Tab-separated table of C-alpha atoms in Angstrom:
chain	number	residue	atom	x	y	z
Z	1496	UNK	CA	0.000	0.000	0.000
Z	1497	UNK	CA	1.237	3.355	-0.196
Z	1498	UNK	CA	2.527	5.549	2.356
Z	1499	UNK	CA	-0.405	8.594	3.105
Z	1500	UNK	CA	1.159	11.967	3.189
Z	1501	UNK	CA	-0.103	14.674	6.235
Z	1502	UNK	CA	-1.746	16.386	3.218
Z	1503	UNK	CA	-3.112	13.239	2.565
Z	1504	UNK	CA	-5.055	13.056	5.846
Z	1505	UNK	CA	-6.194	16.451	6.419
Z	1506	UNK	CA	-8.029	16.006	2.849
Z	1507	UNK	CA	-9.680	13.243	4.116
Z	1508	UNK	CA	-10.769	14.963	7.575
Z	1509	UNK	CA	-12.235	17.866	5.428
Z	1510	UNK	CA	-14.299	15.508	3.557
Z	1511	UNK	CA	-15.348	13.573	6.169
Z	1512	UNK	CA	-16.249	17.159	7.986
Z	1513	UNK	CA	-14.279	15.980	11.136
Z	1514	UNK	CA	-12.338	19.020	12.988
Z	1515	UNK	CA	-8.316	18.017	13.491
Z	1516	UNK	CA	-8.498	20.275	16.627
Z	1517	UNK	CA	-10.426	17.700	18.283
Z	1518	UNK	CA	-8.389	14.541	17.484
Z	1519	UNK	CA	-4.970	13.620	18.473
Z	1520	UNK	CA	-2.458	14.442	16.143
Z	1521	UNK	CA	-1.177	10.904	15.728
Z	1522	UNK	CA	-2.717	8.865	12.631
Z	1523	UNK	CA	-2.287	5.552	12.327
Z	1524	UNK	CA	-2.573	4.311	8.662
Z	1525	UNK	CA	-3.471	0.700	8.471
Z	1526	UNK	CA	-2.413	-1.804	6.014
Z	1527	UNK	CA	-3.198	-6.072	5.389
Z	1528	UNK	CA	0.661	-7.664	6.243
Z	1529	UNK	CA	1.279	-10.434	4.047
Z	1530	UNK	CA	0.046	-13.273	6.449
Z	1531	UNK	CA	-3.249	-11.657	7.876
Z	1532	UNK	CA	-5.290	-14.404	7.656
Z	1533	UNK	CA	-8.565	-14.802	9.826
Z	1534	UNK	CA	-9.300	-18.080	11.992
Z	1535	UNK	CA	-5.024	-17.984	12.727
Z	1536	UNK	CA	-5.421	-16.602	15.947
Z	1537	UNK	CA	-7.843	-17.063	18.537
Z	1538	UNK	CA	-8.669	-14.334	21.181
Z	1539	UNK	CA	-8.953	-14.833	25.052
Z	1540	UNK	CA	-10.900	-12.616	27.164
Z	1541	UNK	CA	-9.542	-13.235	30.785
Z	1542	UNK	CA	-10.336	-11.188	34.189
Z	1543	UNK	CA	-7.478	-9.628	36.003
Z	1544	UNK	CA	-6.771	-12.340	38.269
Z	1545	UNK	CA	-6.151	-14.478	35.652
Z	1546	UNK	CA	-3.993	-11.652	33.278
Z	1547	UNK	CA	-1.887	-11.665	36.396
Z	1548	UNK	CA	-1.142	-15.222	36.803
Z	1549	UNK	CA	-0.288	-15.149	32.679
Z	1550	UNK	CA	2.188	-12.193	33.537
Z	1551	UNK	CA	3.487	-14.366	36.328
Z	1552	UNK	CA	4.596	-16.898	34.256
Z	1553	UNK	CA	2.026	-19.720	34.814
Z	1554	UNK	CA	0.323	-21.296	32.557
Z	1555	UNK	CA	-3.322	-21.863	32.097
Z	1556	UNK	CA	-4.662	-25.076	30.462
Z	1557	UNK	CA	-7.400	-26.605	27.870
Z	1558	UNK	CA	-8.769	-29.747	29.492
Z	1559	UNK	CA	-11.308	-32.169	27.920
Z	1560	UNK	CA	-11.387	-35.018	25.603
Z	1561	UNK	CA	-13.098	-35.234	22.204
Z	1562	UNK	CA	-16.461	-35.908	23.599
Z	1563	UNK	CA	-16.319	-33.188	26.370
Z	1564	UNK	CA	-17.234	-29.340	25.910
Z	1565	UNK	CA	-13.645	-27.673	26.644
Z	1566	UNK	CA	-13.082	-26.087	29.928
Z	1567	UNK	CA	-10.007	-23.696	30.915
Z	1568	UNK	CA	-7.665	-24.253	34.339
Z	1569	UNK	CA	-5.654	-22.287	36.138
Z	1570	UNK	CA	-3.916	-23.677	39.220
Z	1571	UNK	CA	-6.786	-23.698	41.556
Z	1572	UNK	CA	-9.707	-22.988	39.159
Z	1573	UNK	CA	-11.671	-24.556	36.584
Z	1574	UNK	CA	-13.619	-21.962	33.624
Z	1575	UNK	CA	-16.629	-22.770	30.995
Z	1576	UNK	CA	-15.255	-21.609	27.904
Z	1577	UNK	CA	-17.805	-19.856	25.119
Z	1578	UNK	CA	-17.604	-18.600	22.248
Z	1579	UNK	CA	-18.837	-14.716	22.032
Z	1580	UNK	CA	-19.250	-13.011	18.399
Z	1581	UNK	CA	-18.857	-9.399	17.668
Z	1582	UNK	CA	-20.258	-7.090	15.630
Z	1583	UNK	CA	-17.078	-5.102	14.727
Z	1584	UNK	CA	-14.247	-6.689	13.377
Z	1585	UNK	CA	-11.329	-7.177	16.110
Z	1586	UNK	CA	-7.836	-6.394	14.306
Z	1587	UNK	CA	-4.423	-7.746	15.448
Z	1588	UNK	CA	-1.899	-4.904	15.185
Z	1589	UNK	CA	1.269	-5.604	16.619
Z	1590	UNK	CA	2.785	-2.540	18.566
Z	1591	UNK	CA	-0.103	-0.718	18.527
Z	1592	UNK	CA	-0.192	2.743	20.688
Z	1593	UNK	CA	-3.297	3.596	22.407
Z	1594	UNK	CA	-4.675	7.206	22.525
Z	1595	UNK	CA	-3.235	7.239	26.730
Z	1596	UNK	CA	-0.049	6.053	25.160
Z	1597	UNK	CA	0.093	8.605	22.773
Z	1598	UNK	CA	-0.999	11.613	24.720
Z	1599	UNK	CA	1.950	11.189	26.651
Z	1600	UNK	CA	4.372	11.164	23.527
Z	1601	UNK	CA	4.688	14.706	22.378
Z	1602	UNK	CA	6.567	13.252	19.619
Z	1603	UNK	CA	3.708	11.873	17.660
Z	1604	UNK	CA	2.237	14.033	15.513
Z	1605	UNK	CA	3.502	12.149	12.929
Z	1606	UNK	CA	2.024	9.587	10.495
Z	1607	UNK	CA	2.333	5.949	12.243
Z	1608	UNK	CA	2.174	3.039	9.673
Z	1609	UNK	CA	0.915	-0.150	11.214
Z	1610	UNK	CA	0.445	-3.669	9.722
Z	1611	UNK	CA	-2.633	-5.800	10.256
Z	1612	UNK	CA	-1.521	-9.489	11.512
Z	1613	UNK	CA	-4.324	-10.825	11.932
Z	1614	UNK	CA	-8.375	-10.485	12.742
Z	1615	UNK	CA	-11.225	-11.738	14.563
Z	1616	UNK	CA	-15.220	-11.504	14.705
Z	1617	UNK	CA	-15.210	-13.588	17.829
Z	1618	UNK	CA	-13.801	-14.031	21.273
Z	1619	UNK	CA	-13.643	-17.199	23.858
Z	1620	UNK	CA	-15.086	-15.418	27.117
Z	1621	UNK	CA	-14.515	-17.874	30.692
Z	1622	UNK	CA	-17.124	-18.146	32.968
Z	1623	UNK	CA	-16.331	-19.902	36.473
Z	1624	UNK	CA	-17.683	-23.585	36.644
Z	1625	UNK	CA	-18.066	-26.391	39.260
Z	1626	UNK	CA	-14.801	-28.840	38.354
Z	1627	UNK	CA	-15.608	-32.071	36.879
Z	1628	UNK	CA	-14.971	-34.347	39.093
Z	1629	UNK	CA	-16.938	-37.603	39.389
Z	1630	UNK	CA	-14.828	-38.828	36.589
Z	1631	UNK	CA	-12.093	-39.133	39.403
Z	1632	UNK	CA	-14.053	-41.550	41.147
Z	1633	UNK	CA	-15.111	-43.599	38.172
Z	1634	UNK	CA	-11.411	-43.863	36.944
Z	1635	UNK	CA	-10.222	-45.453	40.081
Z	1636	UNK	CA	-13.464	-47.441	41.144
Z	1637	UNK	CA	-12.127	-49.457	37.442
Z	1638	UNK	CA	-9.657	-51.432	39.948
Z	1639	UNK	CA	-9.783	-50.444	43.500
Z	1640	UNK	CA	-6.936	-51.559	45.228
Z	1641	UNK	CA	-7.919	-55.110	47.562
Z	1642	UNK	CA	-4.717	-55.631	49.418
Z	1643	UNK	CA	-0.821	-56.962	48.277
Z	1644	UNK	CA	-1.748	-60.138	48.343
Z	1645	UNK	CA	-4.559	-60.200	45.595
Z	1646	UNK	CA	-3.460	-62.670	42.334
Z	1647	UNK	CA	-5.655	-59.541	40.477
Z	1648	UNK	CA	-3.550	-57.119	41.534
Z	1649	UNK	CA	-0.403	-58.514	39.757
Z	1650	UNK	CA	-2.093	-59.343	36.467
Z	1651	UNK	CA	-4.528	-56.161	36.228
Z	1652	UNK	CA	-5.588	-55.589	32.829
Z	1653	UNK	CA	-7.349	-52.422	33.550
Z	1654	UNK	CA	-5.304	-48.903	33.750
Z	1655	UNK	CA	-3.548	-47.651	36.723
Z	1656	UNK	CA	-3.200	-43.539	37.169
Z	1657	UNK	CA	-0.748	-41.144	37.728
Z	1658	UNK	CA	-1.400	-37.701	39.081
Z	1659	UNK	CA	-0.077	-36.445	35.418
Z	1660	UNK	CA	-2.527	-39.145	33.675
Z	1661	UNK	CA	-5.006	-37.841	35.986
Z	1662	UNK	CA	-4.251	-34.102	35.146
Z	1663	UNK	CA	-4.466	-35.029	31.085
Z	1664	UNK	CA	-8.233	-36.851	31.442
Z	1665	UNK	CA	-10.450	-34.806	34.333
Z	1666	UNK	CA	-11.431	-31.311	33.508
Z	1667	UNK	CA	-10.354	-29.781	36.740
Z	1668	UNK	CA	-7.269	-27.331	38.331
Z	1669	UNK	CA	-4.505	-29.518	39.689
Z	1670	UNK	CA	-5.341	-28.340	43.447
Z	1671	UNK	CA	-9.464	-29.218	42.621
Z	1672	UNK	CA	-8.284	-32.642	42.009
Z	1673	UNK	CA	-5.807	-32.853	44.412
Z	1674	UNK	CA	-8.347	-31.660	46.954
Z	1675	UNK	CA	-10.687	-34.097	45.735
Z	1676	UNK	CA	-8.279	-37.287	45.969
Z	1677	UNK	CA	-8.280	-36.373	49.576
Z	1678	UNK	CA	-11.791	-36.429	50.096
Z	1679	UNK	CA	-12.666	-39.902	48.489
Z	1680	UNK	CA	-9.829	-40.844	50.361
Z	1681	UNK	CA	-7.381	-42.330	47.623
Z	1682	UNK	CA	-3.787	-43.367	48.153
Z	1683	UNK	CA	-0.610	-43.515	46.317
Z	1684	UNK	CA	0.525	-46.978	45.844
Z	1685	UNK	CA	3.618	-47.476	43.723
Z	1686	UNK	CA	3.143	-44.503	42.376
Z	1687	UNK	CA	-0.417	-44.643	41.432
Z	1688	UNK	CA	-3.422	-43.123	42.793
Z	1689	UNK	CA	-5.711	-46.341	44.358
Z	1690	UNK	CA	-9.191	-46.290	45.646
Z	1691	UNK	CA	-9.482	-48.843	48.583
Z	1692	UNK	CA	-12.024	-51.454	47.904
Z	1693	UNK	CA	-14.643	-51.185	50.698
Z	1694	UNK	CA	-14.539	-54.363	52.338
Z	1695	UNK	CA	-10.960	-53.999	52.501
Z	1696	UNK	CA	-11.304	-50.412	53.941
Z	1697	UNK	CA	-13.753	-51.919	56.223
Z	1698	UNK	CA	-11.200	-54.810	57.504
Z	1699	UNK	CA	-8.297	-52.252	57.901
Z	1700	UNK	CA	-10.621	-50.439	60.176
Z	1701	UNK	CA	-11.819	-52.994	62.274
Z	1702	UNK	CA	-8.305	-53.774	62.725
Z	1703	UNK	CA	-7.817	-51.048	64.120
Z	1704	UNK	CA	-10.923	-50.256	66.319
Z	1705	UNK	CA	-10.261	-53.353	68.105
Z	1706	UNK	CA	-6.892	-52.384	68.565
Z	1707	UNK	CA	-7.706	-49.412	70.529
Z	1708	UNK	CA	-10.454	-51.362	72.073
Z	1709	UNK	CA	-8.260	-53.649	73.643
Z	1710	UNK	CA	-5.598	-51.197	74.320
Z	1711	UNK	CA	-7.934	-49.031	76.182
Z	1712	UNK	CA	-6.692	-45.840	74.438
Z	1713	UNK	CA	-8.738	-43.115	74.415
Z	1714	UNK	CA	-10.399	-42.118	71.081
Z	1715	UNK	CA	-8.671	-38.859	71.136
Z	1716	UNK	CA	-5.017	-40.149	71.338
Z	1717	UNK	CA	-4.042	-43.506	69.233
Z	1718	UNK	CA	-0.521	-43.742	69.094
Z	1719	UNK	CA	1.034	-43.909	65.312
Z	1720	UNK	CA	4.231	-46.618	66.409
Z	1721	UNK	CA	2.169	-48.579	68.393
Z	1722	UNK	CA	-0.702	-49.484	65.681
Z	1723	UNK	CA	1.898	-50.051	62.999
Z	1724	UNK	CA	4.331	-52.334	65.289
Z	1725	UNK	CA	1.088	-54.352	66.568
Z	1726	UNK	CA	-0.703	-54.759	63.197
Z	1727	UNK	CA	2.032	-54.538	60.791
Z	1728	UNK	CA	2.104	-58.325	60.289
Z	1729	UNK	CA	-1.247	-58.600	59.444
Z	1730	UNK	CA	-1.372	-55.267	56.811
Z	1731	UNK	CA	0.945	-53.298	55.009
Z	1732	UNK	CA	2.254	-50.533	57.473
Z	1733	UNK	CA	1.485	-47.316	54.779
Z	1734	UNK	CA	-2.089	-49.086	54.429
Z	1735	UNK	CA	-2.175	-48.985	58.338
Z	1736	UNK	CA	-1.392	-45.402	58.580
Z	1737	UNK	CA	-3.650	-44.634	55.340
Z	1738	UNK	CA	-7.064	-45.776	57.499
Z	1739	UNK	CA	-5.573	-43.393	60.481
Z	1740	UNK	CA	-5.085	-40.881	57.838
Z	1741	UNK	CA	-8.677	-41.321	56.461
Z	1742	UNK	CA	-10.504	-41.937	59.619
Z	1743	UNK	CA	-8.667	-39.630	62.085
Z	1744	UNK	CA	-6.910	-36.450	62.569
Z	1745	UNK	CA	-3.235	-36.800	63.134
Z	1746	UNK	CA	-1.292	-34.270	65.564
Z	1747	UNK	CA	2.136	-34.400	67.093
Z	1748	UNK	CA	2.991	-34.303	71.006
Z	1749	UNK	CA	5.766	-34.468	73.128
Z	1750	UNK	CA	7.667	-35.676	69.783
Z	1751	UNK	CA	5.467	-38.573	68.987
Z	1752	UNK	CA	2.877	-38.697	66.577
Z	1753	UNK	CA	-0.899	-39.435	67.409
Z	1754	UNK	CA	-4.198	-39.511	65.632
Z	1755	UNK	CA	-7.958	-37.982	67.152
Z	1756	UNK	CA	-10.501	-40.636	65.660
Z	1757	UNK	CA	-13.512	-38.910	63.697
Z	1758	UNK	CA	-16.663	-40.700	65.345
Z	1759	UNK	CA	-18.492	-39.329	62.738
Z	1760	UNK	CA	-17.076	-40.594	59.649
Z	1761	UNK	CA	-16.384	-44.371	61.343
Z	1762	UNK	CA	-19.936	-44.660	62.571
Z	1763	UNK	CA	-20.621	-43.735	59.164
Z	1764	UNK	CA	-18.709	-46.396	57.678
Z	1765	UNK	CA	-19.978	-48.958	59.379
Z	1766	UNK	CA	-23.817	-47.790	58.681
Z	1767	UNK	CA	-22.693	-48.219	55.203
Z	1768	UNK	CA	-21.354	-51.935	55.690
Z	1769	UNK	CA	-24.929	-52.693	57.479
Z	1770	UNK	CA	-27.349	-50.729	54.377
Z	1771	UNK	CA	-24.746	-51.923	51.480
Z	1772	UNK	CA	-26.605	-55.666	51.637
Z	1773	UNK	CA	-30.058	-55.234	52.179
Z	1774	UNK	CA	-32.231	-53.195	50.067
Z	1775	UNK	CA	-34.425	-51.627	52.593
Z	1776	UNK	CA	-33.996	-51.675	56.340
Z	1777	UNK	CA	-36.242	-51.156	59.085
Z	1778	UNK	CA	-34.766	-47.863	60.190
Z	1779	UNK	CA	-35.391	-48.859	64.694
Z	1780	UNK	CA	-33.918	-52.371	63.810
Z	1781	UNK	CA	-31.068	-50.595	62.085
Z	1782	UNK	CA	-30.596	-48.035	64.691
Z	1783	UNK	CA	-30.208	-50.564	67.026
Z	1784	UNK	CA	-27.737	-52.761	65.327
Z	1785	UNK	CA	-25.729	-49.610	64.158
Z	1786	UNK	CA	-25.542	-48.561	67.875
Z	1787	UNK	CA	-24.133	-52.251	68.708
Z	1788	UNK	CA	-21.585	-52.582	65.643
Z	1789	UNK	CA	-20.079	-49.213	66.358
Z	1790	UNK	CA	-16.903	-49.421	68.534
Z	1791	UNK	CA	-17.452	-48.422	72.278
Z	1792	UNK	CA	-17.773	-44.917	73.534
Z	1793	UNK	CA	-19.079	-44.559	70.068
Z	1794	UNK	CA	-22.665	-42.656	69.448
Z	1795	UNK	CA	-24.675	-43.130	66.469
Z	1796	UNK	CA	-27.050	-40.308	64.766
Z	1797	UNK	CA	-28.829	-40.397	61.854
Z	1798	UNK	CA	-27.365	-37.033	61.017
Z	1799	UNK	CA	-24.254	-38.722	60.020
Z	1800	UNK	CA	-25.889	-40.016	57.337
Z	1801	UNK	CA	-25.780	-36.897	55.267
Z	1802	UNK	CA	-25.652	-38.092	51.594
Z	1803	UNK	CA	-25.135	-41.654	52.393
Z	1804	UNK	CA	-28.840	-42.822	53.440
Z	1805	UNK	CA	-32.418	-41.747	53.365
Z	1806	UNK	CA	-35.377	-42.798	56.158
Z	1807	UNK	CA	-38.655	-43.200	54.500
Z	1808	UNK	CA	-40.817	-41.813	56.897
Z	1809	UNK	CA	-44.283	-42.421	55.021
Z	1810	UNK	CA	-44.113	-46.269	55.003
Z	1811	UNK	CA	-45.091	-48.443	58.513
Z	1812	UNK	CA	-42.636	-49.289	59.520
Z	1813	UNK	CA	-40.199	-46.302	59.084
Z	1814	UNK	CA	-37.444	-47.604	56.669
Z	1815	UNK	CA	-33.823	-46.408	55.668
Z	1816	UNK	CA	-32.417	-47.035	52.455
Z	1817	UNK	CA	-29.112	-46.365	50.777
Z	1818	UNK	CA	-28.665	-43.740	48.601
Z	1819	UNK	CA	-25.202	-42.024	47.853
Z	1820	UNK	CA	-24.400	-38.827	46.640
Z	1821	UNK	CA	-21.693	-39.782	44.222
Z	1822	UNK	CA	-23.731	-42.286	42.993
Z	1823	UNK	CA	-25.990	-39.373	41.220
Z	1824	UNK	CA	-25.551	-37.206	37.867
Z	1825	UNK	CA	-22.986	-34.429	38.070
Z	1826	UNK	CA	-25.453	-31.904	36.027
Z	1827	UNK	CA	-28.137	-29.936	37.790
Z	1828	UNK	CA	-30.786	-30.946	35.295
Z	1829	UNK	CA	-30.139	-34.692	35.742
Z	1830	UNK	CA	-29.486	-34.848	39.326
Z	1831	UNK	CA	-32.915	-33.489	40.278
Z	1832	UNK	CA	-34.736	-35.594	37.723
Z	1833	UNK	CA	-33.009	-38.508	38.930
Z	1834	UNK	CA	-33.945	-37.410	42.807
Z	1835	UNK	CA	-37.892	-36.663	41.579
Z	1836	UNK	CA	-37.384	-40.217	40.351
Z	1837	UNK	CA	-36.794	-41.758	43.864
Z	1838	UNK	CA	-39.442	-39.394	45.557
Z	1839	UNK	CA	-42.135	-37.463	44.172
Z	1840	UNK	CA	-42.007	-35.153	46.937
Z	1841	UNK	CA	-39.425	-34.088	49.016
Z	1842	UNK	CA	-38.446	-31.445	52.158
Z	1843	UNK	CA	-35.679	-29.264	52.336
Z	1844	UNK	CA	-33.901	-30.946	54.813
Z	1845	UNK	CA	-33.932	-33.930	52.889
Z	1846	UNK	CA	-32.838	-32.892	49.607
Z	1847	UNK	CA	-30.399	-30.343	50.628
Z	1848	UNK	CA	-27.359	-32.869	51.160
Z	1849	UNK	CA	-28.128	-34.546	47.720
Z	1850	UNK	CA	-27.781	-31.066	45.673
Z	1851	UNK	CA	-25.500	-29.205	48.342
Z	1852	UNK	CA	-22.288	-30.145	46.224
Z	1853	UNK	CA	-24.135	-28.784	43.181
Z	1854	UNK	CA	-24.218	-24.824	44.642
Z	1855	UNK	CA	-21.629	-22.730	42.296
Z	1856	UNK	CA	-19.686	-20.044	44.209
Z	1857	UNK	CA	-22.177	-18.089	46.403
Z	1858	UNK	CA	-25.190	-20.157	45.613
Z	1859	UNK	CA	-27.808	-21.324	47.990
Z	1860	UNK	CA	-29.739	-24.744	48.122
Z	1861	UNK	CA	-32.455	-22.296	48.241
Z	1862	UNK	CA	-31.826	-20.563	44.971
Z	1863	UNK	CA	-31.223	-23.937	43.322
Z	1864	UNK	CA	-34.575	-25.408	44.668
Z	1865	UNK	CA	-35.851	-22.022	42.999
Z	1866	UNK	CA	-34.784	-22.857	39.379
Z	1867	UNK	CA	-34.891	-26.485	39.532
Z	1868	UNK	CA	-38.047	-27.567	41.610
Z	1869	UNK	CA	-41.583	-26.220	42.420
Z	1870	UNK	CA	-42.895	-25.445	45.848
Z	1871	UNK	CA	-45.925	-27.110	47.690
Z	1872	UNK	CA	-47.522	-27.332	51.266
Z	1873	UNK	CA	-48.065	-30.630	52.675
Z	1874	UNK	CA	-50.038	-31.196	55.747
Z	1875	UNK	CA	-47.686	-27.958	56.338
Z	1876	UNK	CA	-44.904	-28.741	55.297
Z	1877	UNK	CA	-43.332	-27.150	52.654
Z	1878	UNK	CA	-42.154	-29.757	50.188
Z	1879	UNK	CA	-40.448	-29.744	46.706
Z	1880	UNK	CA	-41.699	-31.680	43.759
Z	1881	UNK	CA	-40.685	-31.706	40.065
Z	1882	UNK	CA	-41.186	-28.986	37.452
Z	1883	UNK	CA	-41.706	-31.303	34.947
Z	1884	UNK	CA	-43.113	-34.670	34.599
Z	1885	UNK	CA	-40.892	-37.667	34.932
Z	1886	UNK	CA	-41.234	-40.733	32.822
């Protein structure tokens, strides 16, 4: 293209009526390079936060696999990526100035010649998003890990992970998954992330309840050495520690290391081991037997239950069922059509630990109950029932 001249410009101005006083003297005169092509580049809108971790050198990543709508990651987050169109035309111009920048240049009055590098009529805008997660599970429940001495364990045909494999097939931050190994309780074993099979998970634990029941140690203080020297010849030692790990709080004192039992989350256990066989349970009968299996100084409540189990309080006599909440959809939609499906009608109380993990930042059960669920009185109770009709 060829160069404009100042006279140039100013006959342009004058036909276009426009008054140079009230421009900046700069002019940038734009021209095609040889390689502006459109669909090359792809344009990112990001909010500061995430500009600043970019500057910082970090990286942000595209996770998903052919089948899966793309989602962005940063180190601790996990972004819904869409596609936004414009009306105007977005041009690539490498070195550009912006009218800020070139107030403060007294030195550009002149003509500025810039190439075009590329353009755009659309955007990829990020909108936070609940990480993906239940694909964890399902990965790892493909082989959970039995014990060492297992003939399937040495000639497993299905795939082991890595925390790398693991980073390349769930659409989630590094720390969301790491977070989330922890809380299904998962353990590295040779260098691969294992899920214990229950009924192993269950035997390591009895192994040691009735340790401490026999030891007379208080809840609040089993000793570390003394659980692996007493029941190392009957598990692996890191698989002792692991249950500690998973079913108690570990703390140091006076130099040695000792682990706070959670009540809760063993007397939850062991309701699971009781529901897991039967399909419905008479909920006294189970109370009682619960109360008895539990180890002593133990108490049971039903409020431990939280996502695990549901009573049936309409049928004679009162039942209790399991019902898990990993076991459900991970998308709104299909979660509550698969709750409607198990009961027409439900209270808040009830359905609020079956939808709780579903909240986005700074959501409310309440405002999801709102969108996805209609509102009734029941011998005056408020319940929730479906908005639409399930088949």
């Amino acid at each position: 293209a060829a160069m404009r001249s100042r006279a140039e410009v100013d006959a342009t101005l004058q036909t276009a009526k426009l008054n140079p006083a009230e421009l900046l003297p700069a002019v940038h005169c734009l021209s095609f390079g040889p390689q502006a092509g459109g669909g090359e580049c792809c344009l990112l809108q990001l909010e500061p936060a995430l500009c600043a971790e970019l500057e910082a050198g970090h990286s942000l990543v595209i996770r998903g696999e052919k089948d899966e709508h793309a989602v962005l990651c940063s180190k601790d987050k996990t972004y819904d990526m869409k596609i936004a169109d414009t009306s105007n035309m977005l041009l690539f111009v490498p070195g550009c100035k912006t009218p800020e920048e070139l107030n403060a240049d007294p030195a550009s009055c002149n003509i500025i010649h810039s190439q075009i590098a590329g353009f755009s009529n659309n955007y990829w805008e990020l909108r936070r998003c609940r990480p993906k997660l239940k694909k964890l599970r399902k990965l790892l429940m493909e082989d959970p890990y039995d014990g060492p001495d297992t003939q399937k364990d040495q000639t497993a045909t299905f795939s082991k992970y890595t925390t790398e494999d693991l980073l390349s097939l769930i659409q989630a931050s590094e720390e969301e998954i790491l977070h989330q190994l922890q809380v299904i309780d998962a353990c590295k074993i040779e260098g691969y992330w294992r899920i214990l099979d229950f009924d192993y998970e269950m035997k390591l634990l009895n192994h040691v309840t009735q340790l401490i029941d026999s030891e007379s140690w208080p809840l609040n203080k089993v000793p570390l050495c003394a659980c692996l020297e007493e029941l190392g010849s009957l598990e692996p030692r890191e698989m002792i520690e692991h249950i500690l790990v998973s079913y108690g709080r570990k703390y140091v004192d006076a130099g040695e290391v000792f682990f706070e039992m959670h009540e809760d989350k063993i007397c939850r256990a062991i309701a699971q081991m009781l529901l897991q066989n039967a399909v419905k349970f008479n909920l006294s009968e189970f109370e009682e037997v619960w109360q008895q299996s539990v180890p002593e100084g133990m108490t049971t409540r039903l409020d431990q239950l939280q996502g695990l189990a549901l009573v049936d309080k309409s049928s004679r006599p009162e039942t209790i069922f399991l019902l898990k909440v990993e076991d459900l959809p991970e998308d709104n939609q299909e979660r509550f059509n698969s709750l409607f499906g198990i009961r027409e009608k439900w209270t808040e109380v009830d359905i609020t630990p079956y939808i709780q993990d579903l909240c986005a930042e700074k959501q409310t059960v309440g405002a999801l109950l709102t969108k996805y669920a209609r509102c009734s009185m029941l011998n005056g109770v408020k319940v929730y029932n479906s908005r639409r009709s399930i088949s």
